[in-house]
mmCIF file of C-alpha atoms in Angstrom:
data_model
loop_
_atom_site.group_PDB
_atom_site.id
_atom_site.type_symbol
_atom_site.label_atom_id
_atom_site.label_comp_id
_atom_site.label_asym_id
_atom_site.label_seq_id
_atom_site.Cartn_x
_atom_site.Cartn_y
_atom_site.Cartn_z
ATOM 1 C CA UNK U 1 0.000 0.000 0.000
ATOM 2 C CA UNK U 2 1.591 3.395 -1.043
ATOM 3 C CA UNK U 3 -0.293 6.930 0.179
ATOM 4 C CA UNK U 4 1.062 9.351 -2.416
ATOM 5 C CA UNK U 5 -1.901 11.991 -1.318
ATOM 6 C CA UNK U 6 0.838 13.893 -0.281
ATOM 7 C CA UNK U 7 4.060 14.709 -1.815
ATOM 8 C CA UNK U 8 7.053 17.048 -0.384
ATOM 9 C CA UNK U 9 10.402 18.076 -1.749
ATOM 10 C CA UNK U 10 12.791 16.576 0.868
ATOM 11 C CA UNK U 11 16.435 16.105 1.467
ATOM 12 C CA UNK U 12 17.558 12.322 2.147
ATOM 13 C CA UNK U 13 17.674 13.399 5.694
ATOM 14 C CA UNK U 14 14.150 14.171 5.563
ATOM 15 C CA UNK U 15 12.755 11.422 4.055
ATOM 16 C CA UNK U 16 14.892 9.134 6.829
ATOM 17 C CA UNK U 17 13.325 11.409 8.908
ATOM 18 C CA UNK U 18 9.876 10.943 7.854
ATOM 19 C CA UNK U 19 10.322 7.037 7.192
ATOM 20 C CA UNK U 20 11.195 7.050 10.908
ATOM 21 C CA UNK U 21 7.674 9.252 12.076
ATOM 22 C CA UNK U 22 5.986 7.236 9.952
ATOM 23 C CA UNK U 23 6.601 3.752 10.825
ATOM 24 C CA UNK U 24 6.691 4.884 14.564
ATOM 25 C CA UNK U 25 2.757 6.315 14.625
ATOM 26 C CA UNK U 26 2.296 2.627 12.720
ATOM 27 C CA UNK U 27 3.897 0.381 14.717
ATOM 28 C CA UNK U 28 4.464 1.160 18.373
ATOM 29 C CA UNK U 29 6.910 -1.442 19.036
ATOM 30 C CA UNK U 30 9.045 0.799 16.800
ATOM 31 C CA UNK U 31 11.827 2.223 18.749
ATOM 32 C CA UNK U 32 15.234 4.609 17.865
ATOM 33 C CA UNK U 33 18.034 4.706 20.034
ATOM 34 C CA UNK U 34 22.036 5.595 19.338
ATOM 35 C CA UNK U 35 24.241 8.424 20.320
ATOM 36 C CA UNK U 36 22.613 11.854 20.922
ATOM 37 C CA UNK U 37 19.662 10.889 18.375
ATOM 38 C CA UNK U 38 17.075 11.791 21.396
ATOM 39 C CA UNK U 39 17.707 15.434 22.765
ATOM 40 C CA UNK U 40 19.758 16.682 20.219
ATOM 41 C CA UNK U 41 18.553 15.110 17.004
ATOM 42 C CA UNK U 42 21.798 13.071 15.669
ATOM 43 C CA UNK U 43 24.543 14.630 14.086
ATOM 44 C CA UNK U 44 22.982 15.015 11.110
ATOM 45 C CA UNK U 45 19.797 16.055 12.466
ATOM 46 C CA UNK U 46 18.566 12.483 10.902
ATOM 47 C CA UNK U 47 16.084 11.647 14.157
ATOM 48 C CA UNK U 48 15.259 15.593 15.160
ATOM 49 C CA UNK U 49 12.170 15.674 16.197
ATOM 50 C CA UNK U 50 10.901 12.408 17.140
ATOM 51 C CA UNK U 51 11.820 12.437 21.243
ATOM 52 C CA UNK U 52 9.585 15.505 20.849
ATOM 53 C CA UNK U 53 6.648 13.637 19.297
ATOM 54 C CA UNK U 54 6.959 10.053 20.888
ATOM 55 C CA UNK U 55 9.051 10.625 24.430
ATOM 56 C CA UNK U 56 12.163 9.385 25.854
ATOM 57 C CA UNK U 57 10.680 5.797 25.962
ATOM 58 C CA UNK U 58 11.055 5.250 21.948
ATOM 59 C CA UNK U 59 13.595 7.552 21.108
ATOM 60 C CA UNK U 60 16.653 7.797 23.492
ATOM 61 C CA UNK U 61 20.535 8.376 24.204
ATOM 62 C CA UNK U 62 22.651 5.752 24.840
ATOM 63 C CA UNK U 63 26.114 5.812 26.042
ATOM 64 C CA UNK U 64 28.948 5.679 23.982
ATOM 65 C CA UNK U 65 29.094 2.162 23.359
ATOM 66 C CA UNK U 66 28.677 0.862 19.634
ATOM 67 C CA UNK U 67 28.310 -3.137 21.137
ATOM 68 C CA UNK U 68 26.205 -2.245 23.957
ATOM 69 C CA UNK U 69 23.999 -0.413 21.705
ATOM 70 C CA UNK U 70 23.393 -3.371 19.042
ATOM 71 C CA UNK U 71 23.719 -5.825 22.225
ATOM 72 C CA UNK U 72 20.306 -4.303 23.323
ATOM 73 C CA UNK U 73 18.686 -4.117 20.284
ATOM 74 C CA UNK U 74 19.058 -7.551 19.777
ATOM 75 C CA UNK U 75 17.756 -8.119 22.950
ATOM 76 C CA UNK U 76 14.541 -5.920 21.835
ATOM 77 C CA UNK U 77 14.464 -7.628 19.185
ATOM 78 C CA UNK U 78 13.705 -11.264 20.647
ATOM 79 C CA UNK U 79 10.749 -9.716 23.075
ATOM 80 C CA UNK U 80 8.885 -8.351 20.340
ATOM 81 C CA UNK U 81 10.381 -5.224 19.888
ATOM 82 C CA UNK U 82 12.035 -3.375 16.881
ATOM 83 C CA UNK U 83 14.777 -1.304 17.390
ATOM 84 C CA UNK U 84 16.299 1.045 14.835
ATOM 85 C CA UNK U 85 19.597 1.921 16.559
ATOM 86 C CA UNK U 86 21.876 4.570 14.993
ATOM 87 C CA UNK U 87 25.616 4.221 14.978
ATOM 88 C CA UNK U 88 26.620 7.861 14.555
ATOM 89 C CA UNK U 89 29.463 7.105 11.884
ATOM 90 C CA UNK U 90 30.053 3.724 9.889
ATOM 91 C CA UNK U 91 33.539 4.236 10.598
ATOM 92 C CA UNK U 92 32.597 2.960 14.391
ATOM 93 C CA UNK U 93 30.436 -0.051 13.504
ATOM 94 C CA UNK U 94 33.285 -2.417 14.236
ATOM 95 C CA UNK U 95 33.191 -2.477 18.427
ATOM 96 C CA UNK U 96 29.366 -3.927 17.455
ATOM 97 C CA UNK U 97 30.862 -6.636 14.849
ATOM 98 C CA UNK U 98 30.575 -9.467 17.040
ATOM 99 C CA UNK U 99 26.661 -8.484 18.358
ATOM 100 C CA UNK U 100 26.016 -8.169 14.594
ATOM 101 C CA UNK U 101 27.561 -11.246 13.600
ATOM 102 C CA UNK U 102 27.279 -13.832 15.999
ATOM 103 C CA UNK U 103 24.141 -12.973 17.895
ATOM 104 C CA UNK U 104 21.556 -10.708 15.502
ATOM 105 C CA UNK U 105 22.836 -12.617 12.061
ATOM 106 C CA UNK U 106 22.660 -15.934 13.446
ATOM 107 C CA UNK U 107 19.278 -15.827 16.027
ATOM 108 C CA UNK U 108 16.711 -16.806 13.878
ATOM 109 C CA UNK U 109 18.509 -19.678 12.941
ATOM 110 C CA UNK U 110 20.211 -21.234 15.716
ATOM 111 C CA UNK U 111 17.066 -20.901 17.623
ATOM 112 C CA UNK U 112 14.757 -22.672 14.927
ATOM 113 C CA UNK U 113 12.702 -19.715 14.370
ATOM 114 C CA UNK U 114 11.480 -18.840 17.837
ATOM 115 C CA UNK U 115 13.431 -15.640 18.271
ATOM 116 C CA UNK U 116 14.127 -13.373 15.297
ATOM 117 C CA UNK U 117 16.373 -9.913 15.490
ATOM 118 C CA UNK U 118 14.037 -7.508 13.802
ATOM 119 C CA UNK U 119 16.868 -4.840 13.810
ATOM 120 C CA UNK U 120 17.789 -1.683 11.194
ATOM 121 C CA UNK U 121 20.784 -0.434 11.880
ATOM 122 C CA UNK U 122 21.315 2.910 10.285
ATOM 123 C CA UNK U 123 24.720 4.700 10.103
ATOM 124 C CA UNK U 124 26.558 7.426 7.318
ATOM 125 C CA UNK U 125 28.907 6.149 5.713
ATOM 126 C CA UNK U 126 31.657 6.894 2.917
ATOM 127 C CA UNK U 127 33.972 9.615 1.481
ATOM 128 C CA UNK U 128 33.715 13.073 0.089
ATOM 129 C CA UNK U 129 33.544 15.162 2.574
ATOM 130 C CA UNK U 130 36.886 15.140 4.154
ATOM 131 C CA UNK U 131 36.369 13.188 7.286
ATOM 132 C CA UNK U 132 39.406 11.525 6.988
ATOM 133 C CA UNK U 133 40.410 7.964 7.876
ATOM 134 C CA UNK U 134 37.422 7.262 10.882
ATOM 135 C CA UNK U 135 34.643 9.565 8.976
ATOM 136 C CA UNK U 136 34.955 8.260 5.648
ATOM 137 C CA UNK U 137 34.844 4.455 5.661
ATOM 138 C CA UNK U 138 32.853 2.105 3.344
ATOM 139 C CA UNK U 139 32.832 -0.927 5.250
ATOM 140 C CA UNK U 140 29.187 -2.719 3.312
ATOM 141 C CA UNK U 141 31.255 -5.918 2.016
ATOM 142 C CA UNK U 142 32.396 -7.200 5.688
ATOM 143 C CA UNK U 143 28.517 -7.476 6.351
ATOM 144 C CA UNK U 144 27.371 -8.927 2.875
ATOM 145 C CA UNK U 145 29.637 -11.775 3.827
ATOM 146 C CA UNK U 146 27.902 -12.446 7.216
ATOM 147 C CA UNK U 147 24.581 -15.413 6.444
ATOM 148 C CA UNK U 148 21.473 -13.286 7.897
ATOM 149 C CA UNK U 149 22.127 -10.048 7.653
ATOM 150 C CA UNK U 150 20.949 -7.870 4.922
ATOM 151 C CA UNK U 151 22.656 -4.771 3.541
ATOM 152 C CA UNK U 152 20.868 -1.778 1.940
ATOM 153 C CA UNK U 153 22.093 1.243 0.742
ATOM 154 C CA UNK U 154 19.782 4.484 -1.084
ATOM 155 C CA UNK U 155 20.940 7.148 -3.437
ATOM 156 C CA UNK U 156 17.652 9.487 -3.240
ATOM 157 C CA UNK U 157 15.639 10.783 -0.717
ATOM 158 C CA UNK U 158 12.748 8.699 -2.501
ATOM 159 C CA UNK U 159 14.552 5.816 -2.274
ATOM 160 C CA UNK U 160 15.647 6.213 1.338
ATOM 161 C CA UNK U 161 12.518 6.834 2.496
ATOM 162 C CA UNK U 162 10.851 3.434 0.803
ATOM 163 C CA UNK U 163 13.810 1.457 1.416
ATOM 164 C CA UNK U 164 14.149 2.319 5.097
ATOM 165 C CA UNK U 165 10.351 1.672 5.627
ATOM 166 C CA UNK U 166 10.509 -2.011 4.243
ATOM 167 C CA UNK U 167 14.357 -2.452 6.271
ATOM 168 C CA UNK U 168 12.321 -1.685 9.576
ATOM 169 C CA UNK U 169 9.331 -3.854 8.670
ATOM 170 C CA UNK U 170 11.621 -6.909 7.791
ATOM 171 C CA UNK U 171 12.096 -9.819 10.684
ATOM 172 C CA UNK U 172 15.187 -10.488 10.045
ATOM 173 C CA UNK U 173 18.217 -7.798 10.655
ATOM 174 C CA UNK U 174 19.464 -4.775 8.164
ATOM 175 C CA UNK U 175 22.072 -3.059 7.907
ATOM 176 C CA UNK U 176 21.027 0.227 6.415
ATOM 177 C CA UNK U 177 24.093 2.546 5.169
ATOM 178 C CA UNK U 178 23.504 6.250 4.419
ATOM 179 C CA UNK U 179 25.646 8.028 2.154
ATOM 180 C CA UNK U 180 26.280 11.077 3.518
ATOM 181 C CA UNK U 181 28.094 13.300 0.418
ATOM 182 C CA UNK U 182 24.864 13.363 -0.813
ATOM 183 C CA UNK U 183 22.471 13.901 2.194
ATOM 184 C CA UNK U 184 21.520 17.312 1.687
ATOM 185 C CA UNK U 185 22.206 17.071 -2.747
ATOM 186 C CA UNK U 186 23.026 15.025 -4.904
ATOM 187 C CA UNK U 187 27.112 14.809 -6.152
ATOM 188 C CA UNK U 188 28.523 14.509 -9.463
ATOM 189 C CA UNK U 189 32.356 14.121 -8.498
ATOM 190 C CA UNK U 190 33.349 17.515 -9.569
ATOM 191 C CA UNK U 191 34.540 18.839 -5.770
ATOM 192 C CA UNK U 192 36.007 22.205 -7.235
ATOM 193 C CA UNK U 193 32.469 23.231 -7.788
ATOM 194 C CA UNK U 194 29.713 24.481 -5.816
ATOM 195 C CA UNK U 195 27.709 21.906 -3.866
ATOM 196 C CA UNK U 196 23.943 20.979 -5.311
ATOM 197 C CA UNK U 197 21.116 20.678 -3.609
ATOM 198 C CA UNK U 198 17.614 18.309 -3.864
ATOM 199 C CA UNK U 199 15.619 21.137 -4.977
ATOM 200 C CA UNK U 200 14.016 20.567 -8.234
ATOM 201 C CA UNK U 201 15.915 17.034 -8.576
ATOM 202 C CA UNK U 202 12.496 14.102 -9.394
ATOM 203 C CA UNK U 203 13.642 11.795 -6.916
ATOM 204 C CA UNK U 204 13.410 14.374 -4.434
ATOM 205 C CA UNK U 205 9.539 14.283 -4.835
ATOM 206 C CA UNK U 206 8.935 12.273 -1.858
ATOM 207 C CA UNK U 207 5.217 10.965 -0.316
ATOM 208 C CA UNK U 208 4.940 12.163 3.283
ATOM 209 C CA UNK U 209 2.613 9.245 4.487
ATOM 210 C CA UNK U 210 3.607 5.323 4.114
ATOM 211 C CA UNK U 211 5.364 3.431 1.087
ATOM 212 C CA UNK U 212 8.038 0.579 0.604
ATOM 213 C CA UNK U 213 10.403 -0.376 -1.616
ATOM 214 C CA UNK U 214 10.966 -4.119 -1.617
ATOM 215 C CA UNK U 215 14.412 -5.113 -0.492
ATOM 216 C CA UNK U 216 16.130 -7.120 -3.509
ATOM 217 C CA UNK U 217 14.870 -4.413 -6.050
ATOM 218 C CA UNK U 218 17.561 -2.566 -7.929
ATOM 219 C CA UNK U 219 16.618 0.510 -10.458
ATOM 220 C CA UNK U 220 17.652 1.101 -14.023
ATOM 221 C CA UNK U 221 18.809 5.029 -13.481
ATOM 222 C CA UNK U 222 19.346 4.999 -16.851
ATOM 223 C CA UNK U 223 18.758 2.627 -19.764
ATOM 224 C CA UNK U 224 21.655 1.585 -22.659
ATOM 225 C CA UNK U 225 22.794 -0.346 -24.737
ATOM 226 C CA UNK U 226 26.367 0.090 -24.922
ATOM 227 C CA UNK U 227 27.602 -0.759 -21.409
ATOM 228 C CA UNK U 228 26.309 -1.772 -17.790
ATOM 229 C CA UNK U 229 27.571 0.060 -15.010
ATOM 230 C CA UNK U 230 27.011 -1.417 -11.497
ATOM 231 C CA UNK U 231 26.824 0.945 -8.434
ATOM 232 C CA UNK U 232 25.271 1.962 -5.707
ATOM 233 C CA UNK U 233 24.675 5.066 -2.743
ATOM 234 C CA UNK U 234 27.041 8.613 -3.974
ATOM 235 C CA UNK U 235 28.770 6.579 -6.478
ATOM 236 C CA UNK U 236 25.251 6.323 -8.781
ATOM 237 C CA UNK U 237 25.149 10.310 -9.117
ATOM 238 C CA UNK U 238 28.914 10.861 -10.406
ATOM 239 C CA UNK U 239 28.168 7.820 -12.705
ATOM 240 C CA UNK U 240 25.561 9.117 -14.005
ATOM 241 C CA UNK U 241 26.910 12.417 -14.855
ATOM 242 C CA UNK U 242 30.205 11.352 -16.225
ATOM 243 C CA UNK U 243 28.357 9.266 -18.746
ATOM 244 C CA UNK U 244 26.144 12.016 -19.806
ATOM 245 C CA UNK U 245 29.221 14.044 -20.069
ATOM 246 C CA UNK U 246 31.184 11.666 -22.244
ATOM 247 C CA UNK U 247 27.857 10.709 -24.436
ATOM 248 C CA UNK U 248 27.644 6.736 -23.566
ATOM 249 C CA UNK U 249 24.904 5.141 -23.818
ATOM 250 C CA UNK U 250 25.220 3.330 -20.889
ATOM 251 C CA UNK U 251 22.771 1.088 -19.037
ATOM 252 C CA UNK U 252 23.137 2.365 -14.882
ATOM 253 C CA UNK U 253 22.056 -0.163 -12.581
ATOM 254 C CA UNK U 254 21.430 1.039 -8.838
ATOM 255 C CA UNK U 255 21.870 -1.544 -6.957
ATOM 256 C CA UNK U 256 19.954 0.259 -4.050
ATOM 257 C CA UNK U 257 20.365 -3.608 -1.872
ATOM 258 C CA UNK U 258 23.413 -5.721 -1.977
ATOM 259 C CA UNK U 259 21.951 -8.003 0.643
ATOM 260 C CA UNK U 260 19.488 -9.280 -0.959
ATOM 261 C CA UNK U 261 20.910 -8.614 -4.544
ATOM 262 C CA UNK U 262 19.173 -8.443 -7.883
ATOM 263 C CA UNK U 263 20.946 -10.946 -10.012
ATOM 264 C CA UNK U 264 18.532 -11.139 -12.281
ATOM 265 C CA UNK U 265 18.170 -7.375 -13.318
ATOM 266 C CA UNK U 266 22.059 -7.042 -13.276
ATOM 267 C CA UNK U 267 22.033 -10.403 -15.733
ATOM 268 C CA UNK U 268 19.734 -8.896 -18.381
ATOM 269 C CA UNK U 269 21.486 -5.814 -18.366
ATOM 270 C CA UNK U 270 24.920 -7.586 -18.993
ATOM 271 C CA UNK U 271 23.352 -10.125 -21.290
ATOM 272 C CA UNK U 272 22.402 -6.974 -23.698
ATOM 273 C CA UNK U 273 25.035 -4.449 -23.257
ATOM 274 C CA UNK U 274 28.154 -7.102 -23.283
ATOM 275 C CA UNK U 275 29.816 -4.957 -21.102
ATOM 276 C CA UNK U 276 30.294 -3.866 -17.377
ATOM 277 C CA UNK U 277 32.044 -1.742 -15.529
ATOM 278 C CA UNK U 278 31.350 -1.852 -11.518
ATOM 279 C CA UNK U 279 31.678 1.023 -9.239
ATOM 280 C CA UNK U 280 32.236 1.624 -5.773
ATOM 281 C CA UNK U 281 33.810 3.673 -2.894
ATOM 282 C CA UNK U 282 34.939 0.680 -0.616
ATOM 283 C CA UNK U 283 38.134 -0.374 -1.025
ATOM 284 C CA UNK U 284 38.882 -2.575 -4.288
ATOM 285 C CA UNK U 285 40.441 -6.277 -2.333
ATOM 286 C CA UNK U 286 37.515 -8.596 -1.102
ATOM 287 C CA UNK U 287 35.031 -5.453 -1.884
ATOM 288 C CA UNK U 288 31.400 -6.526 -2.630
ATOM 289 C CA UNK U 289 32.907 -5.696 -6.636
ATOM 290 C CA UNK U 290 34.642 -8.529 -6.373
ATOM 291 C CA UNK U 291 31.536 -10.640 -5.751
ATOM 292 C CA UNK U 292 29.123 -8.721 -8.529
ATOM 293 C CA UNK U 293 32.246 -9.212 -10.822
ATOM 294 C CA UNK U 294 32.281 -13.233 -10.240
ATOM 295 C CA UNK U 295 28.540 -13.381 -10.704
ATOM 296 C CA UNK U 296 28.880 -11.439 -13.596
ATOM 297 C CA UNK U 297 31.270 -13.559 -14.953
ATOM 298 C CA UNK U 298 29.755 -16.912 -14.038
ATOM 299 C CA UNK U 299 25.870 -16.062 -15.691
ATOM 300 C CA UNK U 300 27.421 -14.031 -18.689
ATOM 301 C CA UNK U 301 30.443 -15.139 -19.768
ATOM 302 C CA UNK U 302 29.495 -15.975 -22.908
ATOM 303 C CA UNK U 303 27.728 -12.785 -23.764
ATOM 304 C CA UNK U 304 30.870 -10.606 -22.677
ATOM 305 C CA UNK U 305 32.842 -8.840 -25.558
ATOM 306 C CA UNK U 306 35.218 -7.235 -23.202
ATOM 307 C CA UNK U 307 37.147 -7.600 -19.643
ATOM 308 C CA UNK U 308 34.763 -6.336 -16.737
ATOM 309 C CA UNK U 309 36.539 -3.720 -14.902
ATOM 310 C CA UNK U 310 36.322 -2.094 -11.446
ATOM 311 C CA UNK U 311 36.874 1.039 -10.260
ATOM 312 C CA UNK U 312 37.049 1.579 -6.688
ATOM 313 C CA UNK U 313 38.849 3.154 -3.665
ATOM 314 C CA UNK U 314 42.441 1.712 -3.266
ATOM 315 C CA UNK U 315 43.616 -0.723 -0.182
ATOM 316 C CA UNK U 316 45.078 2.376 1.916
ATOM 317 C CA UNK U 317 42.901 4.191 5.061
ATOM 318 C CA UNK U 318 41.002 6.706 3.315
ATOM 319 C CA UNK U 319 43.466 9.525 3.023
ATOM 320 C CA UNK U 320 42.599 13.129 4.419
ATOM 321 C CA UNK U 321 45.070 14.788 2.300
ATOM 322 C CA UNK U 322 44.355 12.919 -0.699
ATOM 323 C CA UNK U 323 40.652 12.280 -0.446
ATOM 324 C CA UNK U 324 40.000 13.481 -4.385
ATOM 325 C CA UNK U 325 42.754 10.693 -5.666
ATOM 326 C CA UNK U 326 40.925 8.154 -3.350
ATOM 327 C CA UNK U 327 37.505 8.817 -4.380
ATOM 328 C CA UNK U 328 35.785 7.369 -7.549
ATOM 329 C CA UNK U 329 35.711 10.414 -9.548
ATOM 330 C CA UNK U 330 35.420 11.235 -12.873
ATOM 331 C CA UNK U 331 38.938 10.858 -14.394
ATOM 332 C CA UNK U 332 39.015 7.378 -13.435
ATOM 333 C CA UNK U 333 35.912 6.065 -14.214
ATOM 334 C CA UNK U 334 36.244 7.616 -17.683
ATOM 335 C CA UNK U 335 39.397 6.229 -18.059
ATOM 336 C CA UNK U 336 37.404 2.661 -17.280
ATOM 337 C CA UNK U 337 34.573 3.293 -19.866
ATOM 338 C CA UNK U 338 37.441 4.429 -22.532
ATOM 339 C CA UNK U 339 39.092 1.032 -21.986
ATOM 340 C CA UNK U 340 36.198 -1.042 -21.882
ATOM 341 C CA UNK U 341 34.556 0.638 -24.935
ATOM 342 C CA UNK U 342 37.671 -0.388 -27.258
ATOM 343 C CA UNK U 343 38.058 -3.799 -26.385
#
């Protein structure tokens, strides 16, 4: 059921906003908790608001404690509850690894079904806007590898909203990654030039009442013929521009979930381009472009007229310095499409 009676021009903080409201007057066993998300609002101003409209019962502070705060949740999770805790940067996910791993990944199934982790965990993540080595991290492939956990990751405020709606509603546990270069606009990869903003942009056209996007849905940004280009969260925009730039008529796939993934849209595109070209932000060894690139490789070989190539950040911390020669940008994925297009 979607209720598009109402549509507002949002940022993606607002529509993560309003997913939030929303699913919280639905479903009172809804509940938000992380670091300064109550009082203050996060520090993006993601959950402002909502201690003001639902109380200190469904929306608080916790300490400072990334594995106490997913230790509870999964706790909430297994009496009924579901928790959307917020860790404040991705870059700090990693005290909460084992919770995530071995307890909320793994419940429903060492326990036969009876108890099921219920859990979206949202947190900002990746480059561009020079946070440096532990504010800039892309860490989405260490959880695609875990069984039970599913990954998700939006690249509009319309997509965010629907996406985080059906991440919250799901029984089993999500992690839900927020890119946050392009929180308040989107980004083309061109740093040297002034920032954009959602205004005016379609997918910033967002319903204010209740709609989902199924998880395991990607979106064709783009149709083409001549190549398929595989990305996902800030990296979809500066696609998208470079190819209009350079005049390819390239077919972009968003991949919008990684966990589940949609092989099946990503194998028709591949099958009729005979081409691909992945993109992403993480670094490039044992990156989730490793594991499109095999299953590219294993459903299309024979439909391939030319190496699939990757373009990615490198296996360094993310440089402060340095961030433009880290990031994705422009120069290098043109430099990908140039080779790809003359083999």
């Amino acid at each position: 059921m979607t209720d598009t009676s109402d549509i507002q021009q949002m940022t993606m903080i607002q529509a993560i906003n309003s997913a939030m409201d929303v699913m919280m007057e639905r479903d009172p066993t809804v509940v938000v908790m992380g670091e300064d998300v109550g009082f203050f609002g996060g520090v993006f101003r993601a959950t402002a608001g909502l201690q003001d409209k639902y109380g200190k019962n469904r929306v608080f502070d916790t300490p400072i404690t990334e594995c106490g705060i997913i230790g509870v949740a999964v706790g909430m999770g297994a009496y009924g509850l579901r928790p959307v805790p917020e860790i404040q940067f991705a870059d700090y996910i990693y005290p909460a690894l084992d919770q995530l791993v071995s307890e909320a990944a793994r419940l429903r199934y060492r326990s036969a079904g009876e108890f099921i982790a219920p859990m979206t965990v949202r947190s900002p993540f990746g480059g561009g806007i020079f946070g440096g080595q532990t504010h800039s991290q892309s860490p989405e492939g260490i959880f695609t590898h875990c069984s039970g956990i599913k990954t998700v990751i939006p690249s509009t405020p319309y997509d965010a909203k629907g996406l985080l709606i059906a991440a919250i509603e799901d029984n089993d546990p999500t992690l839900f990654f927020e890119p946050k270069r392009i929180y308040n606009g989107p980004f083309d990869g061109h740093y040297d030039t002034p920032a954009k903003s959602w205004a005016g942009h379609p997918d910033a056209q967002v319903p204010t009442g209740y709609y989902r996007i199924p998880l395991g849905t990607a979106r064709i940004v783009r149709p083409g013929e001549a190549l398929t280009i595989l990305c996902y969260g800030t990296m979809v925009h500066v696609v998208e521009d470079t190819v209009k730039a350079m005049g390819i008529d390239a077919d972009i796939v968003d991949l919008r979930s990684l966990i589940p993934l949609d092989i099946d849209t990503i194998e028709a595109s591949v099958k009729k381009t005979g081409r691909c070209l992945i993109v992403h932000e993480a670094t490039r060894t044992s990156g989730f472009g490793a594991e499109l690139l095999a299953q590219v490789q294993e459903r299309c070989f024979y439909h391939l007229e030319a190496p699939i190539e990757r373009v990615t950040g490198f296996d360094t911390p993310y440089p402060h310095s340095l961030e433009w020669a880290y990031f994705p940008g422009p120069v290098r994925i043109r430099e990908a499409i140039t080779k790809i297009m003359k083999d």
